[in-house]
PDB file of C-alpha atoms in Angstrom:
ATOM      1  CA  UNK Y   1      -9.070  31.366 -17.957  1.00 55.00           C
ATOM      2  CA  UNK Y   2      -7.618  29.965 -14.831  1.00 60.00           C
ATOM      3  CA  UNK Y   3      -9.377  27.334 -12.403  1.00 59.00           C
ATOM      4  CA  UNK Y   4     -11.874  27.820 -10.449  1.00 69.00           C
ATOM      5  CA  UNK Y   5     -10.760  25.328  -7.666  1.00 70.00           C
ATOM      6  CA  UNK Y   6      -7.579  25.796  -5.860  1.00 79.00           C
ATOM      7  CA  UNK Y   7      -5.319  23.076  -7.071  1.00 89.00           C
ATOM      8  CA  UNK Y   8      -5.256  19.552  -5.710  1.00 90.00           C
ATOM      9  CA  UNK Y   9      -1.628  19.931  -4.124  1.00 93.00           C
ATOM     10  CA  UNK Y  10      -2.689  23.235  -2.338  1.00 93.00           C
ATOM     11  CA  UNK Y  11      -6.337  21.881  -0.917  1.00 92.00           C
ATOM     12  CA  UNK Y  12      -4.445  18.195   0.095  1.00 94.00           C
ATOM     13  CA  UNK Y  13      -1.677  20.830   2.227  1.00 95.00           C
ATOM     14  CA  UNK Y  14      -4.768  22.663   3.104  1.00 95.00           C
ATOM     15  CA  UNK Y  15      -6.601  19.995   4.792  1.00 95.00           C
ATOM     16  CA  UNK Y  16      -2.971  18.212   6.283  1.00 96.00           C
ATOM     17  CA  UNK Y  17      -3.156  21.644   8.151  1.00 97.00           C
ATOM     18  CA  UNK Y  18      -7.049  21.888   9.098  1.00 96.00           C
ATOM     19  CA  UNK Y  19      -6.249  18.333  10.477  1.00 96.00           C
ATOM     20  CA  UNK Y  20      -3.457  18.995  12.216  1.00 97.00           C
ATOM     21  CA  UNK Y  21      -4.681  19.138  15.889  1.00 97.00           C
ATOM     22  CA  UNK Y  22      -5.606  15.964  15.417  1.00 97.00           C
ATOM     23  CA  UNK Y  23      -2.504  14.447  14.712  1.00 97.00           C
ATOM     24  CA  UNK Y  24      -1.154  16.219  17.670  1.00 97.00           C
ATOM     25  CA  UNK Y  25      -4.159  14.639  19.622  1.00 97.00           C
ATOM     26  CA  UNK Y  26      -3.098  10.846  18.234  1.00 96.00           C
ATOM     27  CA  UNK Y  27      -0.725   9.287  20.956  1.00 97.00           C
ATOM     28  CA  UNK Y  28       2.452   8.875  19.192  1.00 96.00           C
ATOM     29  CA  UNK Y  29       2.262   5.659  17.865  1.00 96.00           C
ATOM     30  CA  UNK Y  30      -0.685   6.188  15.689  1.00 97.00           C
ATOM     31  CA  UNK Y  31       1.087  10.070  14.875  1.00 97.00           C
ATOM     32  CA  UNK Y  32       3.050   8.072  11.783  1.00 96.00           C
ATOM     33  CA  UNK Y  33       0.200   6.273  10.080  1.00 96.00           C
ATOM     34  CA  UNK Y  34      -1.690   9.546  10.500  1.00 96.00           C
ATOM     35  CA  UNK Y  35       1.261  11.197   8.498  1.00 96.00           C
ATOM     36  CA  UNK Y  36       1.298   8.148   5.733  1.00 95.00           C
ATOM     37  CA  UNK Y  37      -2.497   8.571   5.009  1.00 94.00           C
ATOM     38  CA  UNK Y  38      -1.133  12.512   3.578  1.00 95.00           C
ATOM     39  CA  UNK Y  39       1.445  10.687   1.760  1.00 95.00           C
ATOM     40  CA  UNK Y  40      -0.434   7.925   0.170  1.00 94.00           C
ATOM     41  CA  UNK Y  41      -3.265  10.761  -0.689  1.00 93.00           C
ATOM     42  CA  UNK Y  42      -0.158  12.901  -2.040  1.00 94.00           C
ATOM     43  CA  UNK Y  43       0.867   9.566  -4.327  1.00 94.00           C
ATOM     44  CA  UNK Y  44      -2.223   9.963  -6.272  1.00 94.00           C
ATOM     45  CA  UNK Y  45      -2.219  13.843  -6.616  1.00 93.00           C
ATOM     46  CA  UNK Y  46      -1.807  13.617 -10.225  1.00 93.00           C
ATOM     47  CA  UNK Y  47      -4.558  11.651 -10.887  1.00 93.00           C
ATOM     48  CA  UNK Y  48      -6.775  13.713  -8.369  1.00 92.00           C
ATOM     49  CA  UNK Y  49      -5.495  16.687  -9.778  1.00 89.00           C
ATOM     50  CA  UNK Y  50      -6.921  15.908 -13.193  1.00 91.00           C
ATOM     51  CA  UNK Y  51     -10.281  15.411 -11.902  1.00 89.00           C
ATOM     52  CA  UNK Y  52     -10.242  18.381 -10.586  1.00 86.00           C
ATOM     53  CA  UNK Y  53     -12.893  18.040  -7.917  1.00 85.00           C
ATOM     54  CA  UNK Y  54     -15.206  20.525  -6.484  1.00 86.00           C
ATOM     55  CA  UNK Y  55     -14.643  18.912  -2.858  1.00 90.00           C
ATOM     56  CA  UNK Y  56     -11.124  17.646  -2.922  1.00 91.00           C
ATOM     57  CA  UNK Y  57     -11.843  15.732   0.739  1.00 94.00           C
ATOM     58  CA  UNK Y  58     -13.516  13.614  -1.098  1.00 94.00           C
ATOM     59  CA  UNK Y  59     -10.485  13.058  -3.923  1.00 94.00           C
ATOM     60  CA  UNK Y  60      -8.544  12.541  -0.609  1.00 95.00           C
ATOM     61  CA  UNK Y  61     -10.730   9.649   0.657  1.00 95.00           C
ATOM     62  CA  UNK Y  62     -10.881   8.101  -2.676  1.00 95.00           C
ATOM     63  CA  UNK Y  63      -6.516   8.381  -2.812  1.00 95.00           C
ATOM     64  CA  UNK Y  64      -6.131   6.714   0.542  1.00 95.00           C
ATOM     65  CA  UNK Y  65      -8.287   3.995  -0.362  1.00 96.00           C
ATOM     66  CA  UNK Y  66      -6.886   3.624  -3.592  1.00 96.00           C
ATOM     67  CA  UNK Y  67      -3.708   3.286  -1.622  1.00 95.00           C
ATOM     68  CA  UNK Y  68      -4.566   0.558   0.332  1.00 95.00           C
ATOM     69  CA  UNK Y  69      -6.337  -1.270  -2.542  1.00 96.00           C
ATOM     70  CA  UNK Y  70      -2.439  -1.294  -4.507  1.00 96.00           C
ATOM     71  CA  UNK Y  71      -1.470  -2.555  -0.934  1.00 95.00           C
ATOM     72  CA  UNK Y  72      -3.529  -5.513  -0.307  1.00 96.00           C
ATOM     73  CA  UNK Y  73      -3.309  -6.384  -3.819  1.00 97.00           C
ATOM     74  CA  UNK Y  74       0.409  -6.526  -3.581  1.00 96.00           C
ATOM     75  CA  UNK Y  75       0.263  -8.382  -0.376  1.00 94.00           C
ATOM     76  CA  UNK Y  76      -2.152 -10.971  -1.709  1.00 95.00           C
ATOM     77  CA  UNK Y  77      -0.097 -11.569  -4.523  1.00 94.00           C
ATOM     78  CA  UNK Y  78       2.981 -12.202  -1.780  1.00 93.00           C
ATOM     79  CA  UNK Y  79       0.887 -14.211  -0.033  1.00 92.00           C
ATOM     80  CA  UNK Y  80      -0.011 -16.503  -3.015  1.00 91.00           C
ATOM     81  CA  UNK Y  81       3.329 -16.767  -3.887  1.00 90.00           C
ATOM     82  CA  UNK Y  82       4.656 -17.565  -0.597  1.00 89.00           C
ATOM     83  CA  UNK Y  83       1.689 -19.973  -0.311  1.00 87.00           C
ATOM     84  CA  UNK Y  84       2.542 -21.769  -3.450  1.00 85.00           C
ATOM     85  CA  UNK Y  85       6.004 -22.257  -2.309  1.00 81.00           C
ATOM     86  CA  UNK Y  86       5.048 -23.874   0.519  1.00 79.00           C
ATOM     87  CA  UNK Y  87       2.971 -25.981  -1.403  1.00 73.00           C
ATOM     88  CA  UNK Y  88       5.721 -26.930  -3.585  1.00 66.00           C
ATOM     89  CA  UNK Y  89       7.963 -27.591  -0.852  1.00 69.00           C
ATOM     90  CA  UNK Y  90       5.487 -29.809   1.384  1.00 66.00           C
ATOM     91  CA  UNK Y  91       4.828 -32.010  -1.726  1.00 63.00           C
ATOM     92  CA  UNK Y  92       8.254 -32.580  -2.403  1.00 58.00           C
ATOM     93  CA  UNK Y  93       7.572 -31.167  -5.902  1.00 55.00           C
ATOM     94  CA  UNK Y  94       9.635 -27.762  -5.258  1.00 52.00           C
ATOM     95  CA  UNK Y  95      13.177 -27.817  -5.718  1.00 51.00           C
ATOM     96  CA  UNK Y  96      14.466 -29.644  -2.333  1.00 55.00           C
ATOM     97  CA  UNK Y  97      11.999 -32.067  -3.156  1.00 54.00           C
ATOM     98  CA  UNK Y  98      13.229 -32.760  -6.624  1.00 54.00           C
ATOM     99  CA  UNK Y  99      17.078 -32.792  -5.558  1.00 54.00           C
ATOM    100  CA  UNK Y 100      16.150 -35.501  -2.993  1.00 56.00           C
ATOM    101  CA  UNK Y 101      14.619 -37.722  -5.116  1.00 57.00           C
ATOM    102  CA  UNK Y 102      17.376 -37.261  -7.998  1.00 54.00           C
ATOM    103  CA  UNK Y 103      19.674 -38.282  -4.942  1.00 57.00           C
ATOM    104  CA  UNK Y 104      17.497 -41.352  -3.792  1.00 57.00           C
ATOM    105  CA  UNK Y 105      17.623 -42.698  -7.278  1.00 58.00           C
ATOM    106  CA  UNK Y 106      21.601 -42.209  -7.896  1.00 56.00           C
ATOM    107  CA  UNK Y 107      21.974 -44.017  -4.866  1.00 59.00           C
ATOM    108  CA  UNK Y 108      20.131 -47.384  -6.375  1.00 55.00           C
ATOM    109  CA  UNK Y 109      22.203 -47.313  -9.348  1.00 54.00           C
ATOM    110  CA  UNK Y 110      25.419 -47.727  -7.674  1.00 50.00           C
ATOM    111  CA  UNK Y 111      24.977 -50.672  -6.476  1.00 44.00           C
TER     112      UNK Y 111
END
């Protein structure tokens, strides 16, 4: 038997093009993100696809927001890393700070 719903691919293109008035409506700078919401929805087509939902707008909503979910989780994790750097590096336990004091002590044995 074949499916009952149109595939997940073919309803995403489907609604790109029901929606496509509005992207020509955006002003231009907001005509990209409108373009990368498709593409992150189009990212998780697999997964959507094996649901297989009865209403795939909904599969769409739930892609984009999986999309940004990866995103901030990857940007928290630069964040934490960058923030731990800095930490390192204001209390002179990073790297800098252990070269200095490796240097500072050097210094008193030579004389």
């Amino acid at each position: 038997m074949g499916r009952t719903n149109p595939t997940y691919r073919d309803a995403l293109r489907r609604l790109e093009r029901e929606w496509e008035p509005m992207r020509r409506g955006l002003r231009r700078e907001y005509q990209d993100d409108f373009d990368r919401l498709f593409a992150r929805a189009r990212e998780f087509a697999d997964a959507a696809g094996y649901a297989n939902p009865p209403r795939p707008e909904r599969a769409l909503v739930l892609s984009v927001l999986l999309a940004h979910e990866v995103e901030l989780r990857e940007l928290r994790a630069e964040l934490e890393k960058a923030s731990d750097e800095g930490a390192l590096e204001r209390s002179g336990d990073g790297f800098e700070g252990r070269v200095a004091d490796t240097e500072t002590e050097n210094d008193g044995d030579e004389e």
